[in-house]
Short mmCIF file of C-alpha atoms in Angstrom, two decimals:
data_model
loop_
_atom_site.label_atom_id
_atom_site.label_comp_id
_atom_site.label_asym_id
_atom_site.label_seq_id
_atom_site.Cartn_x
_atom_site.Cartn_y
_atom_site.Cartn_z
CA UNK A 381 84.48 126.48 96.69
CA UNK A 382 86.61 129.17 98.13
CA UNK A 383 87.50 128.12 101.63
CA UNK A 384 89.08 124.71 101.88
CA UNK A 385 86.83 122.10 103.40
CA UNK A 386 88.93 121.42 106.53
CA UNK A 387 89.31 125.12 107.21
CA UNK A 388 85.61 125.64 106.81
CA UNK A 389 84.83 122.74 109.07
CA UNK A 390 87.17 124.03 111.73
CA UNK A 391 85.66 127.48 111.37
CA UNK A 392 82.13 126.17 111.70
CA UNK A 393 82.85 123.97 114.67
CA UNK A 394 84.82 126.65 116.43
CA UNK A 395 82.28 129.30 115.64
CA UNK A 396 79.78 127.78 118.01
CA UNK A 397 82.33 127.82 120.81
CA UNK A 398 84.52 130.82 120.24
CA UNK A 399 83.91 132.92 117.14
CA UNK A 400 87.24 134.71 117.33
CA UNK A 401 89.25 131.53 117.52
CA UNK A 402 87.33 130.08 114.61
CA UNK A 403 87.94 133.10 112.44
CA UNK A 404 91.55 133.14 113.48
CA UNK A 405 92.05 129.54 112.45
CA UNK A 406 90.66 130.18 109.00
CA UNK A 407 92.77 133.32 108.79
CA UNK A 408 95.84 131.35 109.78
CA UNK A 409 95.12 128.91 106.99
CA UNK A 410 94.93 131.76 104.48
CA UNK A 411 98.28 133.09 105.66
CA UNK A 412 99.84 129.70 105.20
CA UNK A 413 98.51 129.49 101.68
CA UNK A 414 99.62 133.05 100.93
CA UNK A 415 103.19 132.20 101.88
CA UNK A 416 103.20 129.51 99.20
CA UNK A 417 101.16 131.11 96.46
CA UNK A 418 103.31 134.13 95.71
CA UNK A 419 106.29 131.88 95.07
CA UNK A 420 104.67 128.86 93.52
CA UNK A 421 102.13 130.29 91.09
CA UNK A 422 102.58 131.72 87.62
CA UNK A 423 101.14 135.19 87.31
CA UNK A 424 101.53 138.52 85.62
CA UNK A 425 100.05 141.82 86.59
CA UNK A 426 100.41 145.52 87.22
CA UNK A 427 100.43 146.86 90.74
CA UNK A 428 100.74 150.24 92.33
CA UNK A 429 102.63 151.34 95.40
CA UNK A 430 101.44 154.40 97.21
CA UNK A 431 102.58 156.33 100.23
CA UNK A 432 101.54 159.85 101.07
CA UNK A 433 101.01 161.53 97.74
CA UNK A 434 103.56 159.37 95.94
CA UNK A 435 102.44 156.74 93.48
CA UNK A 436 104.54 154.16 91.65
CA UNK A 437 103.39 151.57 89.10
CA UNK A 438 105.15 148.31 88.38
CA UNK A 439 104.59 145.32 86.16
CA UNK A 440 105.45 141.89 87.49
CA UNK A 441 105.81 138.53 85.78
CA UNK A 442 106.40 135.43 87.87
CA UNK A 443 106.86 131.86 86.69
CA UNK A 444 108.14 128.60 88.11
CA UNK A 445 110.20 126.43 85.78
CA UNK A 446 111.30 123.04 87.06
CA UNK A 447 111.05 124.12 90.66
CA UNK A 448 112.94 127.36 90.09
CA UNK A 449 111.42 130.80 90.43
CA UNK A 450 111.89 133.32 87.67
CA UNK A 451 110.53 136.80 88.06
CA UNK A 452 110.80 140.18 86.51
CA UNK A 453 109.72 143.52 87.82
CA UNK A 454 109.54 146.57 85.57
CA UNK A 455 109.10 150.11 86.87
CA UNK A 456 106.59 151.76 84.59
CA UNK A 457 107.36 155.40 85.34
CA UNK A 458 110.47 157.50 85.03
CA UNK A 459 113.80 156.09 83.95
CA UNK A 460 113.47 152.56 82.57
CA UNK A 461 114.72 150.08 85.15
CA UNK A 462 114.05 146.51 86.08
CA UNK A 463 114.66 143.87 88.67
CA UNK A 464 115.21 140.28 87.65
CA UNK A 465 115.34 137.35 90.00
CA UNK A 466 116.30 134.11 88.37
CA UNK A 467 117.25 130.72 89.71
CA UNK A 468 115.68 130.97 93.13
CA UNK A 469 114.61 127.51 94.22
CA UNK A 470 110.99 127.31 95.26
CA UNK A 471 112.15 124.95 98.00
CA UNK A 472 114.67 127.50 99.32
CA UNK A 473 113.66 128.37 102.85
CA UNK A 474 113.53 131.89 104.29
CA UNK A 475 112.82 132.33 107.95
CA UNK A 476 110.56 135.34 107.56
CA UNK A 477 108.36 133.61 105.04
CA UNK A 478 108.46 130.35 106.95
CA UNK A 479 106.95 132.05 109.97
CA UNK A 480 103.69 132.34 108.14
CA UNK A 481 103.70 128.66 107.30
CA UNK A 482 102.04 125.93 109.26
CA UNK A 483 104.52 123.19 110.09
CA UNK A 484 107.23 124.78 107.99
CA UNK A 485 110.79 123.67 108.43
CA UNK A 486 113.31 125.54 110.48
CA UNK A 487 116.40 126.92 108.87
CA UNK A 488 119.36 124.59 109.10
CA UNK A 489 122.83 125.07 110.54
CA UNK A 490 124.25 125.71 113.99
CA UNK A 491 124.18 129.48 113.72
CA UNK A 492 120.55 129.46 112.71
CA UNK A 493 119.56 126.98 115.37
CA UNK A 494 121.27 128.96 118.08
CA UNK A 495 119.42 132.15 117.26
CA UNK A 496 116.24 131.22 115.55
CA UNK A 497 113.48 130.84 118.04
CA UNK A 498 110.34 130.31 116.19
CA UNK A 499 107.14 131.70 117.59
CA UNK A 500 103.88 131.31 115.83
CA UNK A 501 102.75 134.41 114.02
CA UNK A 502 99.54 134.45 116.03
CA UNK A 503 101.55 135.04 119.20
CA UNK A 504 102.23 138.56 118.00
CA UNK A 505 99.32 139.42 115.77
CA UNK A 506 95.59 139.01 116.12
CA UNK A 507 94.24 137.57 112.92
CA UNK A 508 90.71 137.91 111.69
CA UNK A 509 88.89 137.47 108.44
CA UNK A 510 86.99 140.51 107.25
CA UNK A 511 84.48 141.08 104.52
CA UNK A 512 84.54 139.52 101.10
CA UNK A 513 85.41 142.16 98.54
CA UNK A 514 86.80 142.61 95.04
CA UNK A 515 90.32 143.64 94.05
CA UNK A 516 91.70 143.77 90.52
CA UNK A 517 88.44 142.27 89.32
CA UNK A 518 88.89 139.19 91.45
CA UNK A 519 86.99 137.98 94.47
CA UNK A 520 89.13 138.74 97.49
CA UNK A 521 89.15 137.93 101.19
CA UNK A 522 90.06 140.63 103.67
CA UNK A 523 92.46 139.55 106.35
CA UNK A 524 93.06 141.81 109.33
CA UNK A 525 96.45 141.50 110.95
CA UNK A 526 96.58 143.51 114.14
CA UNK A 527 99.72 143.56 116.28
CA UNK A 528 99.37 142.78 119.96
CA UNK A 529 101.92 145.46 120.87
CA UNK A 530 103.11 148.81 119.55
CA UNK A 531 106.44 147.56 118.27
CA UNK A 532 105.18 146.69 114.79
CA UNK A 533 102.70 147.78 112.19
CA UNK A 534 99.36 146.25 111.39
CA UNK A 535 98.18 145.12 107.99
CA UNK A 536 95.05 144.80 105.97
CA UNK A 537 95.66 142.04 103.49
CA UNK A 538 93.37 141.22 100.60
CA UNK A 539 93.96 137.72 99.30
CA UNK A 540 92.65 136.18 96.15
CA UNK A 541 89.77 133.97 97.23
CA UNK A 542 90.82 131.12 94.95
CA UNK A 543 94.60 131.07 95.29
CA UNK A 544 95.36 133.17 98.42
CA UNK A 545 97.72 135.30 96.34
CA UNK A 546 98.09 138.75 97.88
CA UNK A 547 96.24 141.31 95.76
CA UNK A 548 96.36 144.32 98.04
CA UNK A 549 98.08 145.29 101.26
CA UNK A 550 97.77 148.27 103.57
CA UNK A 551 100.37 148.94 106.23
CA UNK A 552 98.88 150.67 109.26
CA UNK A 553 100.68 152.46 112.10
CA UNK A 554 99.81 151.90 115.76
CA UNK A 555 97.90 155.18 115.68
CA UNK A 556 95.84 153.98 112.75
CA UNK A 557 97.47 155.81 109.85
CA UNK A 558 97.71 154.01 106.54
CA UNK A 559 101.42 154.33 105.77
CA UNK A 560 101.64 152.58 102.45
CA UNK A 561 99.54 150.62 100.04
CA UNK A 562 100.36 147.93 97.51
CA UNK A 563 97.57 147.05 95.15
CA UNK A 564 97.23 145.10 91.96
CA UNK A 565 95.27 146.97 89.33
CA UNK A 566 95.09 143.89 87.17
CA UNK A 567 96.44 140.41 87.48
CA UNK A 568 96.33 137.19 85.53
CA UNK A 569 96.86 134.18 87.75
CA UNK A 570 97.87 130.95 86.06
CA UNK A 571 99.10 132.95 83.10
CA UNK A 572 101.16 131.30 80.41
CA UNK A 573 104.42 133.22 80.68
CA UNK A 574 106.91 133.12 77.87
CA UNK A 575 110.66 133.13 78.53
CA UNK A 576 111.03 136.40 76.68
CA UNK A 577 108.76 138.02 79.23
CA UNK A 578 111.23 137.18 81.97
CA UNK A 579 114.27 138.70 80.32
CA UNK A 580 115.60 142.18 80.77
CA UNK A 581 114.56 144.42 77.92
CA UNK A 582 115.39 147.97 78.87
CA UNK A 583 117.41 150.10 81.18
CA UNK A 584 119.57 149.16 84.12
CA UNK A 585 118.68 145.84 85.67
CA UNK A 586 119.27 144.80 89.22
CA UNK A 587 119.78 141.15 90.12
CA UNK A 588 119.21 141.10 93.86
CA UNK A 589 121.68 139.21 95.94
CA UNK A 590 120.22 136.25 97.69
CA UNK A 591 121.62 135.47 101.08
CA UNK A 592 120.45 133.28 103.88
CA UNK A 593 121.45 132.81 107.47
CA UNK A 594 124.32 130.45 106.89
CA UNK A 595 126.57 132.69 104.88
CA UNK A 596 128.71 130.93 102.35
CA UNK A 597 131.96 132.17 100.93
CA UNK A 598 133.41 133.11 104.30
CA UNK A 599 136.39 131.26 105.71
CA UNK A 600 135.24 128.92 108.39
CA UNK A 601 136.82 129.76 111.69
CA UNK A 602 137.06 133.43 110.81
CA UNK A 603 135.54 135.92 113.21
CA UNK A 604 133.88 139.13 112.27
CA UNK A 605 132.28 142.02 114.11
CA UNK A 606 128.54 141.74 113.93
CA UNK A 607 125.78 143.89 115.36
CA UNK A 608 124.00 142.02 118.10
CA UNK A 609 120.87 143.73 119.44
CA UNK A 610 120.27 143.27 123.14
CA UNK A 611 116.63 144.02 122.62
CA UNK A 612 114.22 143.01 119.89
CA UNK A 613 110.44 143.05 119.90
CA UNK A 614 109.12 139.60 120.80
CA UNK A 615 108.89 137.30 117.81
CA UNK A 616 111.61 138.85 115.67
CA UNK A 617 114.07 136.16 114.62
CA UNK A 618 117.24 136.20 112.61
CA UNK A 619 116.33 135.61 108.99
CA UNK A 620 119.34 136.59 106.91
CA UNK A 621 122.83 137.96 107.20
CA UNK A 622 125.60 138.98 104.88
CA UNK A 623 129.32 139.22 105.48
CA UNK A 624 131.44 139.77 102.44
CA UNK A 625 134.68 137.94 102.46
CA UNK A 626 136.14 139.78 99.50
CA UNK A 627 135.78 143.15 101.20
CA UNK A 628 136.33 143.25 104.96
CA UNK A 629 135.30 146.91 105.01
CA UNK A 630 131.93 146.20 103.42
CA UNK A 631 129.03 146.69 105.79
CA UNK A 632 127.69 143.63 107.55
CA UNK A 633 123.99 143.09 107.31
CA UNK A 634 121.79 141.17 109.66
CA UNK A 635 118.07 140.89 109.09
CA UNK A 636 115.36 140.09 111.59
CA UNK A 637 111.80 139.28 110.70
CA UNK A 638 108.61 138.44 112.54
CA UNK A 639 106.96 137.13 109.40
CA UNK A 640 105.28 140.38 108.39
CA UNK A 641 107.83 143.02 109.30
CA UNK A 642 111.56 143.07 108.69
CA UNK A 643 114.47 145.06 110.07
CA UNK A 644 117.97 145.11 108.66
CA UNK A 645 120.87 146.08 110.89
CA UNK A 646 123.78 147.48 108.93
CA UNK A 647 127.16 147.78 110.59
CA UNK A 648 129.83 149.77 108.82
CA UNK A 649 133.33 150.43 110.09
CA UNK A 650 134.39 154.07 109.97
CA UNK A 651 137.92 155.34 109.66
CA UNK A 652 139.86 155.05 112.86
CA UNK A 653 140.12 158.13 115.02
CA UNK A 654 136.57 159.37 114.72
CA UNK A 655 135.05 159.62 118.15
CA UNK A 656 131.91 161.61 117.66
CA UNK A 657 128.24 161.08 118.18
CA UNK A 658 126.05 160.44 115.20
CA UNK A 659 122.37 160.13 115.81
CA UNK A 660 120.00 160.45 112.89
CA UNK A 661 116.70 159.17 111.67
CA UNK A 662 114.79 158.98 108.44
CA UNK A 663 111.35 157.88 107.42
CA UNK A 664 109.27 157.52 104.32
CA UNK A 665 106.04 155.63 103.96
CA UNK A 666 106.36 152.64 106.23
CA UNK A 667 110.15 152.57 106.03
CA UNK A 668 112.28 154.09 108.75
CA UNK A 669 115.99 154.26 109.36
CA UNK A 670 117.80 155.03 112.57
CA UNK A 671 121.52 155.69 112.45
CA UNK A 672 123.98 155.96 115.33
CA UNK A 673 127.68 155.64 115.91
CA UNK A 674 129.17 153.03 118.20
CA UNK A 675 132.66 152.69 119.56
CA UNK A 676 134.05 149.23 119.89
CA UNK A 677 137.66 148.34 120.65
CA UNK A 678 138.68 151.93 119.96
CA UNK A 679 137.17 151.75 116.54
CA UNK A 680 134.21 153.78 115.40
CA UNK A 681 131.31 152.11 113.66
CA UNK A 682 128.15 153.35 112.08
CA UNK A 683 125.08 151.30 112.89
CA UNK A 684 121.84 151.75 110.99
CA UNK A 685 118.54 150.00 111.50
CA UNK A 686 116.41 150.03 108.35
CA UNK A 687 112.97 148.50 108.31
CA UNK A 688 109.23 148.70 108.14
CA UNK A 689 108.67 149.19 111.83
CA UNK A 690 107.69 152.16 113.97
CA UNK A 691 110.54 154.61 114.48
CA UNK A 692 110.54 153.97 118.19
CA UNK A 693 111.17 150.28 117.55
CA UNK A 694 114.08 151.03 115.23
CA UNK A 695 115.49 153.50 117.75
CA UNK A 696 115.22 151.07 120.62
CA UNK A 697 116.83 148.28 118.67
CA UNK A 698 119.62 150.56 117.46
CA UNK A 699 120.30 151.81 120.98
CA UNK A 700 120.53 148.26 122.27
CA UNK A 701 123.07 147.03 119.73
CA UNK A 702 126.44 145.82 120.92
CA UNK A 703 129.19 144.76 118.60
CA UNK A 704 130.46 141.27 119.06
CA UNK A 705 133.06 139.25 117.30
CA UNK A 706 131.40 136.11 116.19
CA UNK A 707 132.32 133.12 114.13
CA UNK A 708 130.88 133.34 110.66
CA UNK B 1469 72.22 169.31 91.14
CA UNK B 1470 74.83 169.62 88.46
CA UNK B 1471 75.11 173.31 89.19
CA UNK B 1472 75.98 172.53 92.79
CA UNK B 1473 78.53 170.01 91.60
CA UNK B 1474 80.06 172.63 89.34
CA UNK B 1475 80.37 175.01 92.26
CA UNK B 1476 81.96 172.35 94.36
CA UNK B 1477 84.34 171.56 91.55
CA UNK B 1478 85.49 175.15 91.33
CA UNK B 1479 85.83 175.36 95.07
CA UNK B 1480 87.93 172.23 95.02
CA UNK B 1481 90.31 173.55 92.44
CA UNK B 1482 90.61 176.82 94.30
CA UNK B 1483 91.38 174.79 97.39
CA UNK B 1484 88.35 176.42 99.00
CA UNK B 1485 86.36 173.21 99.17
CA UNK B 1486 85.02 171.67 102.30
CA UNK B 1487 84.39 167.99 102.85
CA UNK B 1488 80.89 168.27 101.47
CA UNK B 1489 82.21 169.73 98.22
CA UNK B 1490 84.72 166.97 97.92
CA UNK B 1491 82.19 164.23 98.51
CA UNK B 1492 79.78 165.83 96.07
CA UNK B 1493 82.38 165.95 93.33
CA UNK B 1494 83.62 162.46 93.94
CA UNK B 1495 80.10 161.11 93.89
CA UNK B 1496 79.38 162.93 90.67
CA UNK B 1497 82.61 161.68 89.10
CA UNK B 1498 81.38 158.18 89.60
CA UNK B 1499 78.34 158.40 87.43
CA UNK B 1500 78.61 161.55 85.40
CA UNK B 1501 80.94 161.59 82.43
CA UNK B 1502 80.36 165.31 81.89
CA UNK B 1503 81.47 166.14 85.41
CA UNK B 1504 84.47 163.90 84.94
CA UNK B 1505 85.47 165.72 81.75
CA UNK B 1506 84.89 169.03 83.45
CA UNK B 1507 87.10 167.95 86.32
CA UNK B 1508 89.96 167.18 83.96
CA UNK B 1509 89.44 170.39 82.03
CA UNK B 1510 89.47 172.44 85.20
CA UNK B 1511 92.53 170.62 86.33
CA UNK B 1512 94.35 171.47 83.14
CA UNK B 1513 93.35 175.10 83.39
CA UNK B 1514 94.21 175.23 87.02
CA UNK B 1515 97.56 173.57 86.41
CA UNK B 1516 98.32 175.91 83.55
CA UNK B 1517 97.60 178.85 85.81
CA UNK B 1518 100.06 177.47 88.28
CA UNK B 1519 102.50 177.02 85.44
CA UNK B 1520 102.57 173.31 85.96
CA UNK B 1521 101.27 172.20 82.61
CA UNK B 1522 103.16 169.20 81.39
CA UNK B 1523 103.66 167.90 84.86
CA UNK B 1524 100.11 167.43 85.92
CA UNK B 1525 97.95 167.71 82.85
CA UNK B 1526 97.93 163.97 82.26
CA UNK B 1527 97.17 163.03 85.80
CA UNK B 1528 93.68 162.22 86.91
CA UNK B 1529 93.88 163.33 90.48
CA UNK B 1530 90.44 162.17 91.40
CA UNK B 1531 91.45 158.55 91.77
CA UNK B 1532 94.01 159.44 94.36
CA UNK B 1533 91.83 161.92 96.13
CA UNK B 1534 89.16 159.28 96.25
CA UNK B 1535 91.60 156.71 97.50
CA UNK B 1536 92.75 158.83 100.37
CA UNK B 1537 89.13 159.47 101.24
CA UNK B 1538 87.95 155.97 100.63
CA UNK B 1539 86.49 154.41 103.69
CA UNK B 1540 88.11 151.06 102.91
CA UNK B 1541 85.80 149.69 105.58
CA UNK B 1542 88.60 150.52 107.98
CA UNK B 1543 87.75 151.43 111.52
CA UNK B 1544 90.76 153.71 111.30
CA UNK B 1545 91.53 157.25 110.29
CA UNK B 1546 93.31 157.40 106.98
CA UNK B 1547 96.53 159.10 106.27
CA UNK B 1548 96.52 162.60 104.95
CA UNK B 1549 98.88 163.04 102.02
CA UNK B 1550 102.21 163.77 103.57
CA UNK B 1551 104.21 166.82 102.78
CA UNK B 1552 107.33 165.88 100.96
CA UNK B 1553 109.58 164.77 103.72
CA UNK B 1554 113.31 164.63 103.69
CA UNK B 1555 114.48 161.05 103.73
CA UNK B 1556 117.19 161.79 106.18
CA UNK B 1557 116.53 164.08 109.08
CA UNK B 1558 119.20 164.32 111.71
CA UNK B 1559 117.95 164.16 115.25
CA UNK B 1560 118.28 167.27 117.34
CA UNK B 1561 121.47 166.12 118.94
CA UNK B 1562 123.09 165.95 115.56
CA UNK B 1563 122.57 169.57 114.73
CA UNK B 1564 125.20 170.54 117.25
CA UNK B 1565 127.73 168.26 115.70
CA UNK B 1566 126.63 168.63 112.11
CA UNK B 1567 130.02 169.74 110.89
CA UNK B 1568 131.52 166.73 112.49
CA UNK B 1569 128.82 164.56 111.05
CA UNK B 1570 129.80 165.88 107.68
CA UNK B 1571 133.30 164.67 108.24
CA UNK B 1572 132.12 161.26 109.24
CA UNK B 1573 129.62 160.84 106.51
CA UNK B 1574 131.99 161.97 103.82
CA UNK B 1575 135.12 160.62 105.37
CA UNK B 1576 134.45 156.99 104.77
CA UNK B 1577 134.21 154.96 101.72
CA UNK B 1578 130.71 154.80 100.46
CA UNK B 1579 129.16 151.45 100.51
CA UNK B 1580 129.18 149.72 97.16
CA UNK B 1581 126.02 147.82 96.46
CA UNK B 1582 126.27 144.27 95.31
CA UNK B 1583 126.32 143.90 91.58
CA UNK B 1584 129.06 146.45 91.14
CA UNK B 1585 126.67 149.36 91.17
CA UNK B 1586 128.37 151.73 93.49
CA UNK B 1587 126.68 154.76 94.83
CA UNK B 1588 128.25 157.74 93.19
CA UNK B 1589 127.81 161.31 94.20
CA UNK B 1590 125.55 163.09 91.76
CA UNK B 1591 127.03 165.64 89.41
CA UNK B 1592 125.20 168.37 91.26
CA UNK B 1593 126.65 167.14 94.48
CA UNK B 1594 130.17 166.97 93.12
CA UNK B 1595 129.85 170.55 91.94
CA UNK B 1596 128.89 171.61 95.42
CA UNK B 1597 131.59 169.77 97.25
CA UNK B 1598 133.20 172.32 99.48
CA UNK B 1599 136.94 172.23 99.16
CA UNK B 1600 139.73 174.39 100.31
CA UNK B 1601 140.27 176.08 103.62
CA UNK B 1602 140.30 173.88 106.59
CA UNK B 1603 139.04 174.36 110.07
CA UNK B 1604 138.49 172.39 113.21
CA UNK B 1605 136.66 169.72 111.32
CA UNK B 1606 139.36 169.15 108.78
CA UNK B 1607 141.79 169.02 111.63
CA UNK B 1608 140.20 165.73 112.52
CA UNK B 1609 141.87 164.55 109.42
CA UNK B 1610 138.94 163.07 107.64
CA UNK B 1611 138.97 163.20 103.91
CA UNK B 1612 136.88 161.24 101.54
CA UNK B 1613 137.70 159.12 98.60
CA UNK B 1614 135.26 158.35 95.85
CA UNK B 1615 137.76 157.06 93.37
CA UNK B 1616 138.86 160.09 91.42
CA UNK B 1617 136.39 162.43 93.00
CA UNK B 1618 137.82 165.54 94.62
CA UNK B 1619 138.93 165.34 98.20
CA UNK B 1620 136.19 166.44 100.50
CA UNK B 1621 137.05 168.69 103.37
CA UNK B 1622 134.30 170.15 105.46
CA UNK B 1623 135.12 173.79 106.02
CA UNK B 1624 134.89 175.51 109.34
CA UNK B 1625 132.15 178.06 109.15
CA UNK B 1626 130.35 180.83 107.36
CA UNK B 1627 128.50 180.24 104.13
CA UNK B 1628 130.59 177.18 103.39
CA UNK B 1629 129.17 175.54 106.46
CA UNK B 1630 125.79 175.43 104.82
CA UNK B 1631 127.34 173.56 101.93
CA UNK B 1632 128.86 171.11 104.34
CA UNK B 1633 125.51 170.46 105.93
CA UNK B 1634 123.94 169.85 102.57
CA UNK B 1635 126.76 167.59 101.61
CA UNK B 1636 126.41 165.63 104.82
CA UNK B 1637 122.71 165.21 104.26
CA UNK B 1638 123.24 164.16 100.66
CA UNK B 1639 125.89 161.64 101.64
CA UNK B 1640 123.69 160.27 104.38
CA UNK B 1641 120.83 159.98 101.95
CA UNK B 1642 122.94 158.10 99.42
CA UNK B 1643 124.19 155.80 102.09
CA UNK B 1644 120.68 155.10 103.33
CA UNK B 1645 119.53 154.35 99.81
CA UNK B 1646 122.25 151.77 99.44
CA UNK B 1647 121.23 150.25 102.76
CA UNK B 1648 117.60 150.29 101.82
CA UNK B 1649 118.29 148.53 98.55
CA UNK B 1650 119.97 145.67 100.36
CA UNK B 1651 117.23 145.59 102.96
CA UNK B 1652 114.59 145.29 100.27
CA UNK B 1653 116.49 142.54 98.45
CA UNK B 1654 116.07 140.41 101.53
CA UNK B 1655 112.72 141.54 102.82
CA UNK B 1656 111.17 140.52 99.52
CA UNK B 1657 112.16 136.98 100.45
CA UNK B 1658 111.33 137.25 104.12
CA UNK B 1659 107.86 138.62 103.92
CA UNK B 1660 105.13 137.00 101.94
CA UNK B 1661 104.42 139.78 99.54
CA UNK B 1662 106.93 138.71 96.92
CA UNK B 1663 108.62 141.44 94.93
CA UNK B 1664 106.24 144.17 95.96
CA UNK B 1665 108.71 145.69 98.44
CA UNK B 1666 110.97 146.69 95.55
CA UNK B 1667 108.49 149.44 94.80
CA UNK B 1668 109.78 151.15 97.94
CA UNK B 1669 113.26 151.44 96.49
CA UNK B 1670 112.00 153.09 93.39
CA UNK B 1671 110.48 155.94 95.32
CA UNK B 1672 113.73 156.42 97.12
CA UNK B 1673 115.34 157.19 93.82
CA UNK B 1674 112.45 159.26 92.64
CA UNK B 1675 112.67 161.35 95.77
CA UNK B 1676 115.91 162.89 94.57
#
């Protein structure tokens, strides 16, 4: 049995009335399951990342021990290097991921509540189930995620039919170009993963910082300059931010997500006295960056929007940003 | 049939192939081990002729060619392999103020990524840092500090200007990589594709 009974029932009942709605409901259920499976299952596998003519291969091991995620990512080509994430609570909530969940909880805290307006993902994407196919030697379900506007990319997701784990993902531009592709070549779901497999073995290892909306380690009552966009595509909500107390000059980061796509706004103070226009852009695969200078209170700042969104979206967001002093 | 495939194969390697040739070869590669071996052999020869042996000899290009051709059941045109694109490309309005941009981009402390792994200028970059005579740009008073690295002053014009542009681009690229790393750290938690986004960072480094 691949589709859960309630989902199937809903799909069947709806199908007689409105086929699209029925498919969408089943698709929505898959998304919900996907948002859990990648964090809650044990698996190991090798996947590739491709954009243009570039190809990268990585090995991933993921395990949950006593409600805590442990994962290790090893780059298989070039200089040995790894990424280790250890100690991340499965129950830890992230707004972007939560958006794909049905009945998920909202992030806590006054700052979050004031900014986080939660739309359902289906307000901004049309969801539809496609053909049954095979990826990494597993039966997979194709899930089409088409944006309702031109501010974000579309996706073709291929989920494991049994577990809803993502096996393959294509990111597609509004004009229909495939910008990047993640794809498992092989994967073992429910694998028995030994501790040694989750430890760094070679080369430089990065332990990604984990920050959420309510930043800790900052004096309460303190105010900091933060980038506040006056325009965002509908559905993008604040999902993370970082202000480093130990280094006031360190860039401030604010991330927005609509559940599929993310944008990080980076605000960096420049040396006083610079009053010159900077306006630059960058792109690779699905990732774009738009950089501009902003003057605020006679101080120059460099603002950069980095994300997997169309360049025009990044540009428009960057142009709309005002700097505001806000309580942390 | 095989003769036709052989012709198509040659055409492909001489970059004279049309779509029909490509399809013919890819179809043959599926079921014909001899064609597959021939394809690799030709590739090695072809690579050697282009003096690329060692870089490409081990690569089976057909998988990627096939992938970019694959229909994927998509009602969408697929991407053509992109030319290698510069990560950072200043917008037109920047060109005018490029020297000034250089001052800005080198005149501030580079962002240090969490975990103590700062972004350091590469050795090649350090060797190319233009120093010495000052011009209008330096008059702005911007100098850079990378710990013990030499003071960076963007010179005013002439051949040195080119160096300043390159430096500015390199500094912008390093800065963007640091940003991207932090972006990916979070987006891996805020999208539902787990650690897959980290693959994007790797290609940033590889693009050097």
